[in-house]
Amino acid sequence: MKYLTEYRDPVVARALLARIKSTATRRWVLMEVCGGQTHTIVKQGLDELLEDAVEMIHGPGCPVCVTPLEQIDKALQVAARPDVIFTSFGDMLRVPGSDCDLLQVRARGGQVRIVYSPLDAVELARKNPDKQVVFFAVGFETTAPANAMAVWRARQLGVRNFSVLVSHVTVPPAMCAMLDAPDNRVQGFLAAGHVCTVMGWREYEPIAARYRVPIVVTGFEPLDILEGICLAVAQLEAGRHEVENQYVRAVRRDGTVPARHLVEEVFQLVDRKWRGIGEIPRSGLGLRAEYADFDAEIRFGLTEVTQEESGECRAGDVLRGQLKPFQCPAFGTRCTPERPLGAPMVSSEGACAAYYNYGRFRQAHAVSGTTP
Amino acid sequence: MTTTPITQGLVCPVPHRESERVLLGHGSGGKLSAALLRDRFLPHLANPALAALGDAALVVVRGNELAVSTDTFVVSPIEFPGGNIGSLAVHGTLNDLAMMGAEPICLSAGFILEEGLPFDVLERVVAAMGAAARAVGVPVVTGDTKVVERGKADRMFINTTGLGLRRAGGGPAPDKARPGDRVLVSGPIGRHGMAIMAEREGIGFESKIESDSAALWPLVQPLLERLGPDLHVLRDPTRGGVASALNEIAAASRVGVTLEDGVIPVPAAVAAACEMLGLDPLYVANEGIFTAFVAAERAEEALGLVRSHPLGAEAAIIGQVTNDHPGFVILRTGLGGTRVVDLLPGDQLPRIC
Amino acid sequence: MCLGIPGRVVDVRDDLGLAMGTVDFGGIRREVCLAYVAGEVKPDDYVVVHVGFAISMVDEAEARRTFEVLREMSQLEELDWMREVADRSLDPLGGPAA
């Protein structure tokens, strides 16, 4: 596939790896923000190949993982209603709420459907006028334009039986929260390429300046990740702390302006709780008052259910990079993808799931001292 | 910018309860399916033939080895590019017999029809079933039909049971893989599952992907005859894909399997569809290919033989068996890294991330 | 936040006031909302698609240019490596390579 598979070229990858290793005079600590980048790193064994030059800490870049428990519980509540068809992206279906998950709601008789695009949910509402169609609007800034358009389109077409349950989060406040933490070890960032495709990179410039960290906007293929790391290491070695764009084929400084405009029209910044991390002020998106009639929380009077989150899931520590998944005492034993204790093990993008599925074998060898 | 300090430490939902009901994932061919079989069925039905958990059961009847296999087909939509539930029901069961090295003798077919199913749909399905059976000379000798109320069956379900005969002396089995064996796949992967996915409401993409549904005995028979006991394992990677099949064999044989990323045949359209949905072709269902574990010194010969048949034109050797990492399937990437290819808990889900 | 795939725009049309189009991803095609690139997009352009929406154009000139840079760099690295290997193969006492 053009503009995709060329960025997996092993010859170029090996050259980039060699360049990173010869440039680094010490072991630097970088964080890749996005779950898709984590996926590539673990799937290709890049962290293993980079070992001495760079330590990659996996950031909270999985919107599925960080969706707060309260929002999952609201989703479960509304999905169980017989008059509702609940629609969602596929990866939300296995995330555990306080009691169960969407797949189990479906097993108990709820109508739960996977959609690829939010517009499919609007179409479903048009075709089923006697039902309420609710769409679980989850994601980072990348997905906000799509979700905003679904709401806008529903209004434009007069589709009144459509509503959205919103749980959007934004990246920059999370990065700052990471950097503000007293135990922060991250020295540079690979910023999320598709978030920046939409938003541009202007809002990262003050972060780089204030915290003196290089931020490289990076894509998702192996060559993108390696090139991004190469640029970040070069900056760190030279004592620079700028925003740089590796993902030039898709990202411009101002992003995609029409997308940002519609997002601003439909959504507003709100305080948002991140599962495993806590509340980060003005780090989420919620519907503006003018679009409140599409808000599922209002339409269905979804009660705030605050649960005591207790247990041994170290999701918070993993998401903040304080703990590698295999260092968690429950990893692979009491917490597995089939019986997850926390979201990072459920989501196919979660760091724990990635490690479980791809890396567990290597760690077993590391522990036993054998060579994989 | 002021921020709230992250002091909440360990936050986690209450540990996930065991599911108390059957979930769709229990039918996916992954870990949930294995657990369902182990925990709900085997305790009540235990016997040696069942316990072997091969693609078909072997029952010795007065010195002859009879192979029996049954499969129920619930695919939706019932008509898809490359076939329909009727042809699939014939191919699927015949292939299970073939994987045990058994020559197929006859089939039975049981139908559960939903009230309101149009006759022309039924006609197309049964016609395809007849054509598929005639193509390999295996008659459907008995059958049954039931009709249930509207809404109680998704248009139509079909069960087929196949009987086959196996020559004395045993045949391929999941626990016969040995270190050094080469792993062969008879054709490109991922076609059936993605052909079905393309038709799913809410996902729908246009594609030229056709199901690979086909009877494999014509490809398997010469291989069995030529290789004899050097053909150690045969398995058709249906639900759960190549990854699940290889994991089951690695577990049964207590060996490790190493795969090479660059040589696994994936049609371009399947690869593209998987990219779009964030799916891994290794876990996508197939209905017209098999994986074979062959003694190292006969591997090239086996490959040549499979490739000489139209159904096997794109066969490839994709890996080998090792003493290292028993029970694990490991993939070597083009970059020199490695990753574990594990059984998934349930179905792969399309992702946004 | 992440799964964005490049695809080639086959056609652009209006669906009740919303710019939509068919996008080809290496042989498979899907309906994609082109509203966010409507100002610049035309058939045969490449766009990045996330959950059924084109979120940006692919800058093909930039892609070509930077890929060439990567290619050259990798060839230089290969040359460096070959030089290193050649040096190491020389006998430390100054005789010809074994």
Short mmCIF file of C-alpha atoms in Angstrom, two decimals, chain A residues 1 4 8 10 13-14 39 43-46 48-49 61 63 69 89-91 93-94 96-99 101 103-104 106-108 113-116 120 124 138 143 176-177 180 210 222 275-279 281 309-310 313-317 320 337-342 348-349 356-358 360-362 365, chain B residues 1-25 31-32 200-204 261 268 271-273 275-281 283 324-325 328-353:
data_model
loop_
_atom_site.label_atom_id
_atom_site.label_comp_id
_atom_site.label_asym_id
_atom_site.label_seq_id
_atom_site.Cartn_x
_atom_site.Cartn_y
_atom_site.Cartn_z
CA MET A 1 0.00 0.00 0.00
CA LEU A 4 2.40 2.88 4.13
CA ARG A 8 8.60 -0.75 6.81
CA PRO A 10 14.16 -3.24 6.84
CA ALA A 13 15.26 0.60 9.52
CA ARG A 14 18.62 -1.00 10.30
CA HIS A 39 1.79 -1.18 19.17
CA LYS A 43 5.15 -5.62 17.62
CA GLN A 44 8.41 -5.00 15.76
CA GLY A 45 10.55 -5.50 18.84
CA LEU A 46 11.97 -1.99 18.47
CA GLU A 48 14.49 -4.63 22.31
CA LEU A 49 16.57 -3.46 19.34
CA GLY A 61 -2.12 7.28 24.49
CA PRO A 63 -8.24 6.45 24.58
CA LEU A 69 -14.83 4.16 34.77
CA PHE A 89 -15.86 1.44 18.01
CA GLY A 90 -14.79 -2.18 18.31
CA ASP A 91 -12.07 -1.77 20.88
CA LEU A 93 -16.41 -3.63 23.80
CA ARG A 94 -14.17 -5.52 26.19
CA PRO A 96 -14.42 -3.66 32.04
CA GLY A 97 -16.80 -1.37 33.87
CA SER A 98 -17.66 -1.76 37.55
CA ASP A 99 -19.89 -4.73 36.89
CA ASP A 101 -18.53 -4.91 29.85
CA LEU A 103 -20.03 -7.69 25.36
CA GLN A 104 -21.75 -9.04 28.44
CA ARG A 106 -25.02 -7.85 24.62
CA ALA A 107 -25.09 -11.40 25.98
CA ARG A 108 -27.82 -10.33 28.37
CA ARG A 113 -23.20 -2.89 17.57
CA ILE A 114 -19.74 -2.16 16.29
CA VAL A 115 -19.43 0.63 13.75
CA TYR A 116 -16.38 1.69 11.76
CA ASP A 120 -22.69 4.74 10.27
CA LEU A 124 -28.49 3.43 11.70
CA VAL A 138 -14.46 8.21 22.55
CA THR A 143 -11.41 11.30 16.37
CA CYS A 176 2.14 18.53 31.07
CA ALA A 177 0.75 16.43 33.90
CA ASP A 180 4.85 18.07 36.35
CA ARG A 210 8.66 25.62 29.25
CA PRO A 222 8.60 1.43 11.95
CA ARG A 275 -8.65 6.25 34.23
CA GLY A 276 -5.60 5.26 36.18
CA ILE A 277 -4.28 8.83 36.40
CA GLY A 278 -6.95 11.01 37.89
CA GLU A 279 -8.55 14.29 36.95
CA PRO A 281 -8.32 20.03 34.32
CA GLU A 309 -11.77 1.80 42.36
CA SER A 310 -9.79 -0.61 44.44
CA CYS A 313 -4.35 -3.08 38.99
CA ARG A 314 -1.30 -0.89 38.65
CA ALA A 315 -2.74 0.74 35.53
CA GLY A 316 -1.98 4.19 36.82
CA ASP A 317 1.68 3.45 37.32
CA ARG A 320 2.57 7.10 33.75
CA PRO A 337 -6.31 -10.33 28.43
CA GLU A 338 -9.16 -12.77 29.18
CA ARG A 339 -9.56 -11.67 32.78
CA PRO A 340 -8.21 -8.15 32.89
CA LEU A 341 -7.88 -6.21 36.09
CA GLY A 342 -7.55 -2.93 34.28
CA SER A 348 -5.44 -4.10 22.04
CA GLU A 349 -3.51 -0.82 22.24
CA TYR A 356 1.40 -9.72 27.13
CA ASN A 357 0.88 -10.66 23.56
CA TYR A 358 4.20 -9.71 22.08
CA ARG A 360 5.96 -11.82 27.44
CA PHE A 361 8.13 -14.41 25.81
CA ARG A 362 11.16 -12.13 25.69
CA HIS A 365 13.83 -15.34 28.59
CA MET B 1 -0.41 25.80 33.44
CA THR B 2 -1.62 24.45 36.78
CA THR B 3 -2.36 20.79 37.00
CA THR B 4 -3.69 18.43 39.59
CA PRO B 5 -0.91 16.32 41.02
CA ILE B 6 -1.29 12.69 40.10
CA THR B 7 -1.52 11.18 43.53
CA GLN B 8 -4.28 8.67 43.13
CA GLY B 9 -1.84 5.80 42.85
CA LEU B 10 -3.43 2.45 42.34
CA VAL B 11 -6.80 2.82 40.71
CA CYS B 12 -8.54 -0.06 39.15
CA PRO B 13 -11.98 -1.43 38.73
CA VAL B 14 -13.13 -4.28 40.89
CA PRO B 15 -11.64 -7.42 39.38
CA HIS B 16 -13.62 -8.66 36.42
CA ARG B 17 -16.08 -11.37 37.35
CA GLU B 18 -16.10 -14.67 35.54
CA SER B 19 -18.65 -14.51 32.78
CA GLU B 20 -21.79 -16.39 33.84
CA ARG B 21 -23.14 -16.67 30.32
CA VAL B 22 -22.06 -17.74 26.90
CA LEU B 23 -20.41 -14.90 25.01
CA LEU B 24 -19.79 -14.59 21.31
CA GLY B 25 -16.11 -14.93 22.11
CA LYS B 31 -8.90 -19.07 24.51
CA LEU B 32 -12.54 -18.67 25.52
CA ARG B 200 -20.96 -6.77 7.64
CA GLU B 201 -23.31 -3.91 8.23
CA GLY B 202 -21.51 -0.96 9.73
CA ILE B 203 -18.12 -2.07 8.43
CA GLY B 204 -18.91 -2.52 4.74
CA ASP B 261 7.27 -12.48 8.66
CA ALA B 268 -2.84 -7.50 -1.22
CA ALA B 271 -3.64 -6.92 3.75
CA ALA B 272 -5.27 -3.62 2.84
CA ALA B 273 -8.57 -4.52 4.52
CA GLU B 275 -4.77 -2.31 7.71
CA MET B 276 -8.01 -0.38 7.45
CA LEU B 277 -9.59 -2.13 10.41
CA GLY B 278 -6.46 -2.70 12.47
CA LEU B 279 -6.72 -6.49 12.20
CA ASP B 280 -3.92 -9.04 11.95
CA PRO B 281 -4.25 -11.47 9.00
CA TYR B 283 -5.98 -14.38 13.16
CA ASP B 324 13.10 -23.61 22.16
CA HIS B 325 10.09 -21.89 23.67
CA PHE B 328 4.98 -20.56 22.00
CA VAL B 329 4.63 -19.39 18.43
CA ILE B 330 7.22 -16.69 17.70
CA LEU B 331 7.38 -14.45 14.66
CA ARG B 332 10.66 -13.02 13.40
CA THR B 333 10.10 -9.57 11.93
CA GLY B 334 11.89 -8.11 8.95
CA LEU B 335 13.77 -5.80 11.27
CA GLY B 336 15.30 -8.62 13.24
CA GLY B 337 12.97 -8.31 16.20
CA THR B 338 10.73 -11.04 17.55
CA ARG B 339 7.23 -11.13 18.88
CA VAL B 340 4.92 -13.72 20.40
CA VAL B 341 1.89 -14.73 18.35
CA ASP B 342 -0.49 -15.78 21.09
CA LEU B 343 -4.03 -17.14 21.12
CA LEU B 344 -6.50 -14.30 21.41
CA PRO B 345 -9.10 -14.48 24.17
CA GLY B 346 -12.02 -14.05 21.75
CA ASP B 347 -12.63 -12.48 18.38
CA GLN B 348 -10.36 -9.81 16.98
CA LEU B 349 -12.18 -6.48 17.16
CA PRO B 350 -11.70 -3.64 14.66
CA ARG B 351 -9.88 -0.83 16.40
CA ILE B 352 -9.55 2.92 16.06
CA CYS B 353 -6.14 3.26 17.60
#
